[in-house]
Amino acid sequence: MADAPPTEEQLRRLKNTVMGAGYRLSELAKLGDLHVGAATELASISRDLNEAVGRLERLLAALQRDR
């Protein structure tokens, strides 16, 4: 497989960063160190980030198909 163009590589790296942030927020929400409202909000943000990861994955797949 040929190297991805620089923009695709940046998008892939950003997708991984967003995925990692979503995971860490989810883990923080589960710790129990925060009050329920804060934990709920972190879990919600984590879900939003996971949705964004899915969107980025679809975008990257489309970019690869178009090459």
mmCIF file of C-alpha atoms in Angstrom:
data_model
loop_
_atom_site.group_PDB
_atom_site.id
_atom_site.type_symbol
_atom_site.label_atom_id
_atom_site.label_comp_id
_atom_site.label_asym_id
_atom_site.label_seq_id
_atom_site.Cartn_x
_atom_site.Cartn_y
_atom_site.Cartn_z
ATOM 1 C CA MET A 1 0.000 0.000 0.000
ATOM 2 C CA ALA A 2 1.341 3.434 -0.918
ATOM 3 C CA ASP A 3 1.927 6.055 1.732
ATOM 4 C CA ALA A 4 -1.141 8.108 2.543
ATOM 5 C CA PRO A 5 -1.088 11.742 1.438
ATOM 6 C CA PRO A 6 -0.145 14.183 4.223
ATOM 7 C CA THR A 7 -3.738 15.352 4.772
ATOM 8 C CA GLU A 8 -5.005 11.788 5.150
ATOM 9 C CA GLU A 9 -2.181 10.987 7.555
ATOM 10 C CA GLN A 10 -3.048 14.038 9.653
ATOM 11 C CA LEU A 11 -6.720 13.012 9.697
ATOM 12 C CA ARG A 12 -5.779 9.477 10.724
ATOM 13 C CA ARG A 13 -3.631 10.777 13.573
ATOM 14 C CA LEU A 14 -6.347 13.174 14.710
ATOM 15 C CA LYS A 15 -8.876 10.329 14.633
ATOM 16 C CA ASN A 16 -6.593 8.321 16.903
ATOM 17 C CA THR A 17 -6.200 11.306 19.233
ATOM 18 C CA VAL A 18 -9.967 11.801 19.429
ATOM 19 C CA MET A 19 -10.415 8.073 20.036
ATOM 20 C CA GLY A 20 -7.902 8.189 22.876
ATOM 21 C CA ALA A 21 -9.530 11.249 24.426
ATOM 22 C CA GLY A 22 -12.950 9.593 24.292
ATOM 23 C CA TYR A 23 -11.578 6.486 25.964
ATOM 24 C CA ARG A 24 -9.860 8.457 28.730
ATOM 25 C CA LEU A 25 -12.976 10.529 29.417
ATOM 26 C CA SER A 26 -15.033 7.350 29.609
ATOM 27 C CA GLU A 27 -12.582 5.858 32.088
ATOM 28 C CA LEU A 28 -12.652 9.026 34.216
ATOM 29 C CA ALA A 29 -16.442 8.916 34.254
ATOM 30 C CA LYS A 30 -16.304 5.347 35.614
ATOM 31 C CA LEU A 31 -13.854 6.060 38.447
ATOM 32 C CA GLY A 32 -16.437 7.372 40.848
ATOM 33 C CA ASP A 33 -14.276 10.297 41.957
ATOM 34 C CA LEU A 34 -16.717 12.828 40.498
ATOM 35 C CA HIS A 35 -20.267 13.699 41.409
ATOM 36 C CA VAL A 36 -22.941 12.060 39.281
ATOM 37 C CA GLY A 37 -23.572 15.122 37.108
ATOM 38 C CA ALA A 38 -19.923 15.470 36.152
ATOM 39 C CA ALA A 39 -19.543 11.747 35.474
ATOM 40 C CA THR A 40 -22.674 11.809 33.314
ATOM 41 C CA GLU A 41 -21.348 14.787 31.357
ATOM 42 C CA LEU A 42 -17.976 13.079 30.803
ATOM 43 C CA ALA A 43 -19.750 9.968 29.561
ATOM 44 C CA SER A 44 -21.827 12.099 27.192
ATOM 45 C CA ILE A 45 -18.738 13.849 25.832
ATOM 46 C CA SER A 46 -17.087 10.457 25.388
ATOM 47 C CA ARG A 47 -20.057 9.237 23.326
ATOM 48 C CA ASP A 48 -19.911 12.392 21.199
ATOM 49 C CA LEU A 49 -16.211 11.843 20.564
ATOM 50 C CA ASN A 50 -16.828 8.215 19.624
ATOM 51 C CA GLU A 51 -19.420 9.365 17.098
ATOM 52 C CA ALA A 52 -16.864 11.808 15.693
ATOM 53 C CA VAL A 53 -14.362 8.947 15.386
ATOM 54 C CA GLY A 54 -16.889 7.014 13.313
ATOM 55 C CA ARG A 55 -17.425 10.019 11.071
ATOM 56 C CA LEU A 56 -13.675 10.457 10.631
ATOM 57 C CA GLU A 57 -13.287 6.765 9.799
ATOM 58 C CA ARG A 58 -15.977 7.052 7.117
ATOM 59 C CA LEU A 59 -14.330 10.178 5.721
ATOM 60 C CA LEU A 60 -10.937 8.485 5.596
ATOM 61 C CA ALA A 61 -12.434 5.443 3.860
ATOM 62 C CA ALA A 62 -14.048 7.701 1.261
ATOM 63 C CA LEU A 63 -10.770 9.536 0.690
ATOM 64 C CA GLN A 64 -8.959 6.227 0.190
ATOM 65 C CA ARG A 65 -11.601 5.031 -2.275
ATOM 66 C CA ASP A 66 -11.307 8.257 -4.252
ATOM 67 C CA ARG A 67 -7.537 7.936 -4.648
#
